mmCIF file of C-alpha atoms in Angstrom:
data_model
loop_
_atom_site.group_PDB
_atom_site.id
_atom_site.type_symbol
_atom_site.label_atom_id
_atom_site.label_comp_id
_atom_site.label_asym_id
_atom_site.label_seq_id
_atom_site.Cartn_x
_atom_site.Cartn_y
_atom_site.Cartn_z
ATOM 1 C CA MET K 1 0.000 0.000 0.000
ATOM 2 C CA THR K 2 2.742 2.477 0.934
ATOM 3 C CA ALA K 3 6.397 2.940 0.146
ATOM 4 C CA ALA K 4 9.155 4.517 2.187
ATOM 5 C CA ARG K 5 8.726 8.247 2.111
ATOM 6 C CA PRO K 6 11.301 10.175 0.037
ATOM 7 C CA GLY K 7 13.077 12.933 1.950
ATOM 8 C CA ALA K 8 11.099 16.115 2.266
ATOM 9 C CA PRO K 9 12.776 19.509 2.592
ATOM 10 C CA GLY K 10 14.398 19.895 5.998
ATOM 11 C CA LEU K 11 13.696 16.329 7.158
ATOM 12 C CA THR K 12 16.274 14.747 9.465
ATOM 13 C CA GLY K 13 16.321 11.488 11.384
ATOM 14 C CA ALA K 14 15.382 13.373 14.563
ATOM 15 C CA ASP K 15 12.511 15.307 12.969
ATOM 16 C CA THR K 16 9.149 15.354 14.710
ATOM 17 C CA LEU K 17 5.562 15.358 13.518
ATOM 18 C CA GLY K 18 5.053 18.899 14.787
ATOM 19 C CA GLY K 19 8.297 20.157 13.292
ATOM 20 C CA HIS K 20 7.619 18.630 9.893
ATOM 21 C CA THR K 21 4.002 19.730 9.530
ATOM 22 C CA GLY K 22 4.795 23.120 11.054
ATOM 23 C CA ARG K 23 7.475 23.796 8.435
ATOM 24 C CA GLN K 24 5.095 22.706 5.700
ATOM 25 C CA LEU K 25 2.527 25.147 7.038
ATOM 26 C CA LEU K 26 5.057 28.005 7.146
ATOM 27 C CA ARG K 27 5.906 27.457 3.488
ATOM 28 C CA LEU K 28 2.249 27.211 2.500
ATOM 29 C CA CYS K 29 1.492 30.470 4.308
ATOM 30 C CA GLU K 30 4.159 32.118 2.158
ATOM 31 C CA VAL K 31 2.527 30.689 -0.985
ATOM 32 C CA VAL K 32 -0.845 32.316 -0.182
ATOM 33 C CA GLY K 33 0.673 35.628 0.911
ATOM 34 C CA LEU K 34 0.229 35.513 4.692
ATOM 35 C CA THR K 35 2.793 37.510 6.659
ATOM 36 C CA THR K 36 5.696 35.874 8.472
ATOM 37 C CA ARG K 37 4.132 36.834 11.780
ATOM 38 C CA ASP K 38 0.792 35.246 10.907
ATOM 39 C CA ALA K 39 2.545 32.136 9.592
ATOM 40 C CA GLU K 40 4.476 31.717 12.826
ATOM 41 C CA VAL K 41 1.315 32.133 14.897
ATOM 42 C CA TYR K 42 -0.474 29.480 12.841
ATOM 43 C CA ALA K 43 2.475 27.068 12.949
ATOM 44 C CA ARG K 44 2.587 27.351 16.752
ATOM 45 C CA THR K 45 -1.169 26.824 16.879
ATOM 46 C CA LEU K 46 -0.862 23.661 14.783
ATOM 47 C CA THR K 47 1.873 22.284 17.039
ATOM 48 C CA ALA K 48 -0.106 23.086 20.174
ATOM 49 C CA MET K 49 -3.233 21.409 18.849
ATOM 50 C CA LEU K 50 -1.348 18.200 18.041
ATOM 51 C CA GLY K 51 -0.513 17.953 21.746
ATOM 52 C CA ALA K 52 1.889 15.221 22.781
ATOM 53 C CA ALA K 53 1.953 13.848 19.221
ATOM 54 C CA ALA K 54 3.795 16.962 18.016
ATOM 55 C CA ALA K 55 7.012 15.897 19.753
ATOM 56 C CA ARG K 56 6.894 12.341 18.383
ATOM 57 C CA PRO K 57 9.881 11.584 16.104
ATOM 58 C CA LEU K 58 9.004 10.754 12.514
ATOM 59 C CA ASP K 59 11.265 7.693 12.563
ATOM 60 C CA LEU K 60 8.626 6.138 14.828
ATOM 61 C CA PRO K 61 5.260 4.970 13.430
ATOM 62 C CA PRO K 62 2.277 7.357 13.495
ATOM 63 C CA PRO K 63 0.956 7.936 17.022
ATOM 64 C CA ASN K 64 -2.278 6.108 16.155
ATOM 65 C CA PRO K 65 -4.117 5.028 13.000
ATOM 66 C CA THR K 66 -6.196 7.948 11.751
ATOM 67 C CA PHE K 67 -9.037 8.101 9.245
ATOM 68 C CA LEU K 68 -7.756 11.512 8.138
ATOM 69 C CA SER K 69 -5.039 10.422 5.662
ATOM 70 C CA ASP K 70 -3.667 7.376 3.856
ATOM 71 C CA ASP K 71 -0.383 7.291 5.774
ATOM 72 C CA HIS K 72 -1.992 8.209 9.132
ATOM 73 C CA THR K 73 -0.589 11.721 9.308
ATOM 74 C CA PRO K 74 -3.164 13.546 11.487
ATOM 75 C CA VAL K 75 -2.855 16.728 9.372
ATOM 76 C CA GLU K 76 -4.173 17.658 5.910
ATOM 77 C CA PHE K 77 -3.845 20.961 4.046
ATOM 78 C CA SER K 78 -6.102 22.493 1.431
ATOM 79 C CA LEU K 79 -6.174 25.486 -0.891
ATOM 80 C CA SER K 80 -9.538 27.014 -1.791
ATOM 81 C CA PHE K 81 -9.602 29.082 -5.002
ATOM 82 C CA VAL K 82 -11.954 31.820 -6.186
ATOM 83 C CA PRO K 83 -11.416 34.118 -9.177
ATOM 84 C CA GLY K 84 -9.405 37.298 -8.651
ATOM 85 C CA ALA K 85 -8.020 36.530 -5.181
ATOM 86 C CA ALA K 86 -5.226 34.611 -3.515
ATOM 87 C CA PRO K 87 -6.310 31.116 -2.458
ATOM 88 C CA THR K 88 -7.389 30.497 1.124
ATOM 89 C CA LEU K 89 -5.219 28.088 3.100
ATOM 90 C CA ARG K 90 -6.839 25.635 5.484
ATOM 91 C CA VAL K 91 -5.466 22.943 7.753
ATOM 92 C CA LEU K 92 -7.492 19.979 9.014
ATOM 93 C CA LEU K 93 -6.199 18.068 12.025
ATOM 94 C CA GLU K 94 -7.099 15.567 14.716
ATOM 95 C CA PRO K 95 -6.345 17.192 18.093
ATOM 96 C CA GLY K 96 -6.723 13.907 20.007
ATOM 97 C CA CYS K 97 -4.406 11.917 17.732
ATOM 98 C CA ALA K 98 -1.925 11.193 20.532
ATOM 99 C CA VAL K 99 -4.337 8.697 22.132
ATOM 100 C CA GLY K 100 -5.933 5.628 20.588
ATOM 101 C CA ASP K 101 -9.004 5.453 22.793
ATOM 102 C CA LEU K 102 -11.857 7.223 20.967
ATOM 103 C CA ALA K 103 -13.468 8.558 24.137
ATOM 104 C CA ARG K 104 -10.209 10.177 25.280
ATOM 105 C CA ASN K 105 -9.511 11.303 21.721
ATOM 106 C CA GLY K 106 -12.826 13.127 21.650
ATOM 107 C CA ARG K 107 -12.291 14.712 25.056
ATOM 108 C CA LEU K 108 -8.871 16.001 23.989
ATOM 109 C CA GLY K 109 -10.384 17.387 20.794
ATOM 110 C CA LEU K 110 -13.184 19.108 22.678
ATOM 111 C CA ARG K 111 -10.710 20.610 25.123
ATOM 112 C CA ALA K 112 -8.588 21.935 22.258
ATOM 113 C CA VAL K 113 -11.634 23.605 20.687
ATOM 114 C CA ARG K 114 -12.650 25.184 23.986
ATOM 115 C CA GLU K 115 -9.121 26.464 24.538
ATOM 116 C CA MET K 116 -9.249 28.107 21.110
ATOM 117 C CA ALA K 117 -12.641 29.596 21.969
ATOM 118 C CA ALA K 118 -11.234 31.133 25.140
ATOM 119 C CA ARG K 119 -8.173 32.415 23.300
ATOM 120 C CA TRP K 120 -10.049 33.958 20.371
ATOM 121 C CA GLY K 121 -13.310 34.856 22.081
ATOM 122 C CA PHE K 122 -15.914 32.757 20.298
ATOM 123 C CA ALA K 123 -18.793 30.712 21.671
ATOM 124 C CA THR K 124 -19.061 26.910 21.658
ATOM 125 C CA ASP K 125 -22.728 26.742 22.638
ATOM 126 C CA ARG K 126 -23.820 24.998 19.435
ATOM 127 C CA LEU K 127 -21.129 22.359 19.880
ATOM 128 C CA ASP K 128 -21.989 21.975 23.577
ATOM 129 C CA GLU K 129 -25.616 21.351 22.601
ATOM 130 C CA LEU K 130 -24.525 18.287 20.599
ATOM 131 C CA GLU K 131 -21.892 16.788 22.887
ATOM 132 C CA ASP K 132 -24.028 13.872 24.088
ATOM 133 C CA LEU K 133 -24.920 12.894 20.500
ATOM 134 C CA PHE K 134 -21.418 12.845 19.031
ATOM 135 C CA LEU K 135 -19.122 12.328 22.026
ATOM 136 C CA PRO K 136 -20.810 9.572 24.081
ATOM 137 C CA PRO K 137 -18.957 7.699 26.858
ATOM 138 C CA SER K 138 -18.218 4.686 24.603
ATOM 139 C CA PRO K 139 -18.046 6.001 21.029
ATOM 140 C CA GLU K 140 -17.847 3.876 17.900
ATOM 141 C CA GLY K 141 -16.574 4.603 14.407
ATOM 142 C CA PRO K 142 -13.353 5.714 12.754
ATOM 143 C CA PHE K 143 -12.889 9.082 14.501
ATOM 144 C CA ALA K 144 -14.224 11.303 17.275
ATOM 145 C CA LEU K 145 -13.519 14.964 16.468
ATOM 146 C CA TRP K 146 -11.543 16.846 13.846
ATOM 147 C CA CYS K 147 -10.902 20.554 13.663
ATOM 148 C CA ALA K 148 -10.214 22.732 10.623
ATOM 149 C CA LEU K 149 -8.629 26.167 10.681
ATOM 150 C CA GLU K 150 -9.174 28.596 7.822
ATOM 151 C CA LEU K 151 -6.113 30.825 8.003
ATOM 152 C CA ARG K 152 -6.773 34.554 7.611
ATOM 153 C CA PRO K 153 -4.561 37.632 7.818
ATOM 154 C CA GLY K 154 -4.243 38.778 11.415
ATOM 155 C CA GLY K 155 -3.434 35.445 13.048
ATOM 156 C CA VAL K 156 -7.020 34.572 14.055
ATOM 157 C CA PRO K 157 -8.479 31.699 11.995
ATOM 158 C CA LYS K 158 -12.016 30.712 11.234
ATOM 159 C CA VAL K 159 -12.760 27.423 13.015
ATOM 160 C CA LYS K 160 -14.724 24.386 11.874
ATOM 161 C CA VAL K 161 -15.438 21.223 13.879
ATOM 162 C CA TYR K 162 -16.192 17.823 12.332
ATOM 163 C CA LEU K 163 -18.092 15.161 14.283
ATOM 164 C CA ASN K 164 -18.869 11.488 13.688
ATOM 165 C CA PRO K 165 -22.552 10.663 12.998
ATOM 166 C CA ALA K 166 -21.858 6.981 13.742
ATOM 167 C CA ALA K 167 -20.546 7.677 17.251
ATOM 168 C CA THR K 168 -23.357 5.567 18.748
ATOM 169 C CA GLY K 169 -23.230 3.028 15.901
ATOM 170 C CA ARG K 170 -23.677 3.254 12.150
ATOM 171 C CA ALA K 171 -27.280 2.059 12.445
ATOM 172 C CA HIS K 172 -28.036 5.210 14.469
ATOM 173 C CA ALA K 173 -26.169 7.689 12.233
ATOM 174 C CA ALA K 174 -29.227 8.977 10.392
ATOM 175 C CA ALA K 175 -31.171 9.469 13.617
ATOM 176 C CA THR K 176 -28.186 11.265 15.143
ATOM 177 C CA VAL K 177 -27.954 13.674 12.206
ATOM 178 C CA ARG K 178 -31.707 14.287 12.253
ATOM 179 C CA GLU K 179 -31.676 15.067 15.975
ATOM 180 C CA ALA K 180 -28.608 17.321 15.686
ATOM 181 C CA LEU K 181 -30.278 19.339 12.930
ATOM 182 C CA ARG K 182 -33.453 19.604 15.013
ATOM 183 C CA ARG K 183 -31.578 20.866 18.083
ATOM 184 C CA LEU K 184 -29.909 23.559 15.977
ATOM 185 C CA GLY K 185 -33.260 24.738 14.601
ATOM 186 C CA HIS K 186 -33.098 23.091 11.163
ATOM 187 C CA HIS K 187 -36.261 21.032 11.561
ATOM 188 C CA ASP K 188 -36.844 20.371 7.856
ATOM 189 C CA ALA K 189 -33.222 20.058 6.714
ATOM 190 C CA PHE K 190 -32.934 16.278 7.007
ATOM 191 C CA ALA K 191 -35.684 15.756 4.436
ATOM 192 C CA ALA K 192 -33.745 17.886 1.927
ATOM 193 C CA LEU K 193 -30.750 15.529 1.803
ATOM 194 C CA PRO K 194 -30.331 13.484 -1.406
ATOM 195 C CA PRO K 195 -30.088 9.678 -1.579
ATOM 196 C CA HIS K 196 -26.796 8.390 -0.176
ATOM 197 C CA ASP K 197 -24.990 5.340 1.172
ATOM 198 C CA ARG K 198 -24.044 6.670 4.592
ATOM 199 C CA HIS K 199 -23.517 9.756 6.716
ATOM 200 C CA LEU K 200 -19.823 10.673 6.984
ATOM 201 C CA PHE K 201 -19.497 13.908 8.957
ATOM 202 C CA PHE K 202 -21.542 16.517 10.771
ATOM 203 C CA ALA K 203 -19.781 19.885 10.875
ATOM 204 C CA LEU K 204 -20.218 23.273 12.501
ATOM 205 C CA ASP K 205 -18.705 26.686 11.838
ATOM 206 C CA LEU K 206 -17.610 28.293 15.111
ATOM 207 C CA GLY K 207 -16.526 31.861 15.687
ATOM 208 C CA ASP K 208 -16.326 34.769 13.250
ATOM 209 C CA TRP K 209 -18.388 33.640 10.258
ATOM 210 C CA ALA K 210 -20.731 35.999 8.403
ATOM 211 C CA GLU K 211 -23.233 33.130 8.062
ATOM 212 C CA PRO K 212 -22.258 30.168 10.278
ATOM 213 C CA ARG K 213 -23.068 26.891 8.580
ATOM 214 C CA VAL K 214 -24.293 23.517 9.745
ATOM 215 C CA LYS K 215 -22.984 20.944 7.289
ATOM 216 C CA VAL K 216 -23.931 17.337 6.566
ATOM 217 C CA TYR K 217 -21.491 15.176 4.601
ATOM 218 C CA LEU K 218 -22.744 12.122 2.715
ATOM 219 C CA ALA K 219 -21.000 9.198 0.995
ATOM 220 C CA HIS K 220 -22.045 8.045 -2.482
ATOM 221 C CA GLN K 221 -20.503 4.766 -3.637
ATOM 222 C CA ASP K 222 -20.213 3.848 -7.351
ATOM 223 C CA LEU K 223 -21.634 7.158 -8.529
ATOM 224 C CA SER K 224 -22.026 8.102 -12.190
ATOM 225 C CA ALA K 225 -21.325 11.617 -13.463
ATOM 226 C CA ALA K 226 -25.042 12.228 -14.071
ATOM 227 C CA GLU K 227 -25.885 11.082 -10.542
ATOM 228 C CA ALA K 228 -23.175 13.345 -9.144
ATOM 229 C CA GLY K 229 -24.640 16.278 -11.042
ATOM 230 C CA ALA K 230 -28.057 15.698 -9.497
ATOM 231 C CA LEU K 231 -26.959 15.709 -5.846
ATOM 232 C CA SER K 232 -27.279 19.426 -5.173
ATOM 233 C CA ARG K 233 -30.473 20.687 -3.560
ATOM 234 C CA THR K 234 -29.564 24.387 -3.746
ATOM 235 C CA GLY K 235 -30.923 25.022 -7.262
ATOM 236 C CA GLY K 236 -30.012 28.043 -9.372
ATOM 237 C CA LEU K 237 -27.749 28.585 -12.354
ATOM 238 C CA SER K 238 -23.981 28.299 -12.311
ATOM 239 C CA ARG K 239 -21.728 31.128 -13.362
ATOM 240 C CA THR K 240 -19.640 28.957 -15.679
ATOM 241 C CA GLY K 241 -20.574 29.104 -19.351
ATOM 242 C CA GLY K 242 -24.324 29.309 -18.724
ATOM 243 C CA LEU K 243 -24.516 25.754 -17.417
ATOM 244 C CA SER K 244 -27.060 24.715 -14.834
ATOM 245 C CA ARG K 245 -25.704 23.748 -11.432
ATOM 246 C CA ALA K 246 -26.332 20.094 -12.255
ATOM 247 C CA GLU K 247 -24.440 20.393 -15.541
ATOM 248 C CA GLU K 248 -21.565 22.205 -13.858
ATOM 249 C CA ASN K 249 -21.295 19.552 -11.137
ATOM 250 C CA GLU K 250 -21.403 16.798 -13.740
ATOM 251 C CA GLU K 251 -18.666 18.501 -15.758
ATOM 252 C CA PHE K 252 -16.557 18.873 -12.628
ATOM 253 C CA PHE K 253 -16.994 15.190 -11.819
ATOM 254 C CA ARG K 254 -15.946 14.117 -15.308
ATOM 255 C CA ILE K 255 -12.785 16.234 -15.282
ATOM 256 C CA ALA K 256 -11.788 15.325 -11.714
ATOM 257 C CA ALA K 257 -12.431 11.617 -12.294
ATOM 258 C CA GLY K 258 -10.687 11.542 -15.682
ATOM 259 C CA GLN K 259 -13.881 10.956 -17.635
ATOM 260 C CA ASP K 260 -13.948 14.245 -19.548
ATOM 261 C CA GLY K 261 -15.542 13.779 -22.940
ATOM 262 C CA GLN K 262 -16.812 10.279 -22.146
ATOM 263 C CA ASP K 263 -20.290 8.968 -21.469
ATOM 264 C CA GLY K 264 -18.961 6.511 -18.905
ATOM 265 C CA PRO K 265 -15.665 5.519 -17.327
ATOM 266 C CA ASN K 266 -14.646 3.611 -20.425
ATOM 267 C CA GLY K 267 -16.499 5.770 -22.967
ATOM 268 C CA GLY K 268 -19.354 4.830 -25.203
ATOM 269 C CA GLY K 269 -21.985 4.080 -22.579
ATOM 270 C CA ALA K 270 -23.773 5.341 -19.509
ATOM 271 C CA GLU K 271 -21.759 3.225 -17.076
ATOM 272 C CA PRO K 272 -21.188 4.150 -13.453
ATOM 273 C CA ALA K 273 -17.791 5.356 -12.312
ATOM 274 C CA PRO K 274 -15.333 2.611 -11.361
ATOM 275 C CA ALA K 275 -15.656 1.143 -7.874
ATOM 276 C CA VAL K 276 -13.170 2.996 -5.693
ATOM 277 C CA ARG K 277 -11.760 2.658 -2.222
ATOM 278 C CA ARG K 278 -13.313 5.945 -1.125
ATOM 279 C CA PRO K 279 -16.776 7.084 -2.157
ATOM 280 C CA VAL K 280 -17.568 10.403 -3.760
ATOM 281 C CA GLN K 281 -18.772 12.813 -1.085
ATOM 282 C CA SER K 282 -21.329 15.599 -1.005
ATOM 283 C CA CYS K 283 -21.698 18.345 1.579
ATOM 284 C CA HIS K 284 -24.964 20.176 2.224
ATOM 285 C CA ALA K 285 -24.607 23.456 4.139
ATOM 286 C CA PHE K 286 -27.526 25.024 6.014
ATOM 287 C CA THR K 287 -27.487 28.671 7.122
ATOM 288 C CA GLU K 288 -31.192 29.455 7.558
ATOM 289 C CA SER K 289 -34.051 27.298 8.744
ATOM 290 C CA ALA K 290 -37.110 28.874 7.147
ATOM 291 C CA SER K 291 -36.914 27.106 3.783
ATOM 292 C CA GLY K 292 -35.485 23.821 5.007
ATOM 293 C CA LEU K 293 -33.142 23.850 2.003
ATOM 294 C CA PRO K 294 -29.351 24.056 1.974
ATOM 295 C CA SER K 295 -27.703 27.303 0.937
ATOM 296 C CA GLY K 296 -24.475 25.588 -0.064
ATOM 297 C CA PHE K 297 -23.349 22.413 -1.808
ATOM 298 C CA THR K 298 -19.911 20.860 -2.336
ATOM 299 C CA LEU K 299 -18.982 17.835 -4.434
ATOM 300 C CA TYR K 300 -15.785 15.966 -3.491
ATOM 301 C CA VAL K 301 -14.011 13.528 -5.812
ATOM 302 C CA PRO K 302 -11.271 11.338 -4.250
ATOM 303 C CA VAL K 303 -8.967 11.939 -7.196
ATOM 304 C CA ARG K 304 -6.270 9.639 -5.789
ATOM 305 C CA ASP K 305 -8.549 6.696 -6.533
ATOM 306 C CA TYR K 306 -9.235 7.820 -10.100
ATOM 307 C CA ALA K 307 -5.689 8.772 -11.149
ATOM 308 C CA PRO K 308 -2.599 6.559 -11.519
ATOM 309 C CA HIS K 309 -0.284 9.170 -9.958
ATOM 310 C CA ASP K 310 -0.220 12.728 -8.662
ATOM 311 C CA GLY K 311 1.051 14.110 -11.962
ATOM 312 C CA GLU K 312 -2.281 13.194 -13.533
ATOM 313 C CA ALA K 313 -4.209 14.468 -10.498
ATOM 314 C CA LEU K 314 -2.443 17.831 -10.792
ATOM 315 C CA THR K 315 -3.206 17.993 -14.513
ATOM 316 C CA ARG K 316 -6.899 17.605 -13.734
ATOM 317 C CA ALA K 317 -6.748 20.141 -10.908
ATOM 318 C CA THR K 318 -5.100 22.641 -13.248
ATOM 319 C CA ALA K 319 -7.796 22.057 -15.875
ATOM 320 C CA LEU K 320 -10.529 22.655 -13.310
ATOM 321 C CA LEU K 321 -8.925 25.852 -12.053
ATOM 322 C CA ALA K 322 -8.605 27.152 -15.612
ATOM 323 C CA ARG K 323 -12.245 26.215 -16.288
ATOM 324 C CA HIS K 324 -13.292 28.358 -13.339
ATOM 325 C CA GLU K 325 -10.947 31.263 -14.200
ATOM 326 C CA GLN K 326 -8.595 30.638 -11.292
ATOM 327 C CA ASP K 327 -4.799 30.868 -11.355
ATOM 328 C CA PRO K 328 -3.178 27.410 -10.916
ATOM 329 C CA ALA K 329 0.292 28.819 -10.044
ATOM 330 C CA PRO K 330 -0.274 28.727 -6.244
ATOM 331 C CA LEU K 331 -1.150 25.022 -6.474
ATOM 332 C CA SER K 332 2.169 24.237 -8.124
ATOM 333 C CA ALA K 333 3.968 26.292 -5.488
ATOM 334 C CA ALA K 334 2.047 24.523 -2.718
ATOM 335 C CA VAL K 335 3.111 21.106 -3.974
ATOM 336 C CA SER K 336 6.740 22.234 -3.943
ATOM 337 C CA ALA K 337 6.225 23.568 -0.413
ATOM 338 C CA LEU K 338 5.094 20.151 0.804
ATOM 339 C CA THR K 339 7.526 17.760 -0.872
ATOM 340 C CA ASP K 340 10.467 17.493 -3.244
ATOM 341 C CA ARG K 341 9.336 14.220 -4.817
ATOM 342 C CA ASP K 342 8.160 14.045 -8.417
ATOM 343 C CA PRO K 343 4.362 13.854 -8.663
ATOM 344 C CA GLU K 344 4.635 10.734 -10.821
ATOM 345 C CA GLU K 345 6.423 8.889 -7.992
ATOM 346 C CA GLY K 346 3.278 8.458 -5.917
ATOM 347 C CA VAL K 347 -0.451 8.973 -5.630
ATOM 348 C CA GLY K 348 -2.324 10.640 -2.782
ATOM 349 C CA LEU K 349 -0.463 13.914 -2.369
ATOM 350 C CA VAL K 350 -3.546 15.379 -4.071
ATOM 351 C CA ALA K 351 -6.229 13.625 -2.060
ATOM 352 C CA TYR K 352 -9.494 15.287 -3.122
ATOM 353 C CA LEU K 353 -10.737 17.841 -5.615
ATOM 354 C CA ALA K 354 -13.881 19.725 -4.673
ATOM 355 C CA LEU K 355 -16.301 22.194 -6.240
ATOM 356 C CA ALA K 356 -18.348 24.323 -3.838
ATOM 357 C CA HIS K 357 -21.362 26.565 -4.410
ATOM 358 C CA GLN K 358 -22.622 28.928 -1.718
ATOM 359 C CA GLN K 359 -25.486 31.322 -2.374
ATOM 360 C CA GLY K 360 -24.250 34.792 -3.254
ATOM 361 C CA GLN K 361 -20.650 33.661 -3.807
ATOM 362 C CA PRO K 362 -18.660 32.531 -6.870
ATOM 363 C CA PRO K 363 -17.892 28.799 -7.186
ATOM 364 C CA ARG K 364 -14.838 27.592 -5.271
ATOM 365 C CA VAL K 365 -12.419 24.889 -6.408
ATOM 366 C CA THR K 366 -10.529 23.299 -3.531
ATOM 367 C CA THR K 367 -7.526 20.993 -3.680
ATOM 368 C CA TYR K 368 -6.808 18.834 -0.621
ATOM 369 C CA LEU K 369 -3.118 18.092 -0.102
ATOM 370 C CA SER K 370 -1.590 15.388 2.072
ATOM 371 C CA SER K 371 1.386 15.995 4.352
ATOM 372 C CA GLU K 372 2.830 12.502 3.645
ATOM 373 C CA ALA K 373 4.833 12.733 6.857
ATOM 374 C CA TYR K 374 5.140 8.951 7.140
ATOM 375 C CA ALA K 375 4.765 7.308 3.732
ATOM 376 C CA VAL K 376 4.011 7.781 0.052
ATOM 377 C CA ARG K 377 1.452 5.564 -1.628
ATOM 378 C CA PRO K 378 3.030 4.170 -4.827
ATOM 379 C CA PRO K 379 1.487 4.859 -8.247
ATOM 380 C CA VAL K 380 -1.323 2.510 -9.172
ATOM 381 C CA GLY K 381 -3.410 1.625 -12.205
ATOM 382 C CA LEU K 382 -7.082 2.473 -12.498
ATOM 383 C CA LEU K 383 -8.194 -0.819 -11.013
ATOM 384 C CA PRO K 384 -11.306 -1.309 -8.883
ATOM 385 C CA ALA K 385 -10.613 -1.673 -5.166
ATOM 386 C CA GLU K 386 -12.642 -2.978 -2.292
ATOM 387 C CA PRO K 387 -14.449 -0.324 -0.232
ATOM 388 C CA ALA K 388 -12.699 0.543 3.018
ATOM 389 C CA THR K 389 -13.101 3.031 5.854
ATOM 390 C CA VAL K 390 -10.442 5.373 4.538
ATOM 391 C CA ARG K 391 -11.277 9.020 3.951
#
């Protein structure tokens, strides 16, 4: 599955998880134009949130298996692009990664979020309202709590928290999501969700957001491009070439999955996409409760399961950015900031490609980039793989 990781810039035998990911973050901050001061604040924040795992040497195995990345690095970066502006840098991490017990993992994550709330002066009341649903005494599932930081000028990030709908068992995931939406005032939101295979994440925006979102993430196994195009419940027209939202999402899926110009994965027919290890994901964001409908929609394609290597994944990402009038140069610089390996030497550095629509905003293309602190997944052919609980 994985090969020994080629040397990354600055890596030594005594390097640590916090040191490695912190240096990656510093270089990425430079790519997106954040000041040195802001970059240093964010790198220290990342190290602090990793807790005891930050000091763990990289010549030891990962602190614990994590659902967050292929090689079990508990950190993932992403760049979100809109026309006419520098991309926004985000970092997703698992604050409780130092412990293997899910209950303790969740408690550590919750404590980290509350410490950030005290430091930056935001409320956690919406998260507190859901604690019993998502952080029970004996949780199940692949994770407990993740936290994402959207890094802004000034050294104060926007904060997002991701929770596990299957914390009390996968059979209860739908009921958990329904009850969480109800508690937050979105009584009709559950009925607006499209058909899906399972609930993946329940997420909350905390802190300084113009319109804080409640987000439900769904998994869709063996999805066709046409089915992917029909997942959005937001309606409206896209801003790309006069396409409808459904047509734009379908086009995005075809390019990201390497099916551009084909009727199916092999051309010439309306076949579903190849079976992949990770399902396609959709995110449905709710900001108001009156209509019961989402105000935002994001489609995620796990490009590392549709491409033989990262060179091809980057080619598709570049095509998507050009399609949406966004400069691909920062993506190339970001890849160089993370690793010195050739993209063709592995697959998974580019983990996901995503297209997001939020009412009143231009479409966003987001590339999700792996730290690869521990291993590089070798290039593979486009062969079907058995489903697994890997994000």
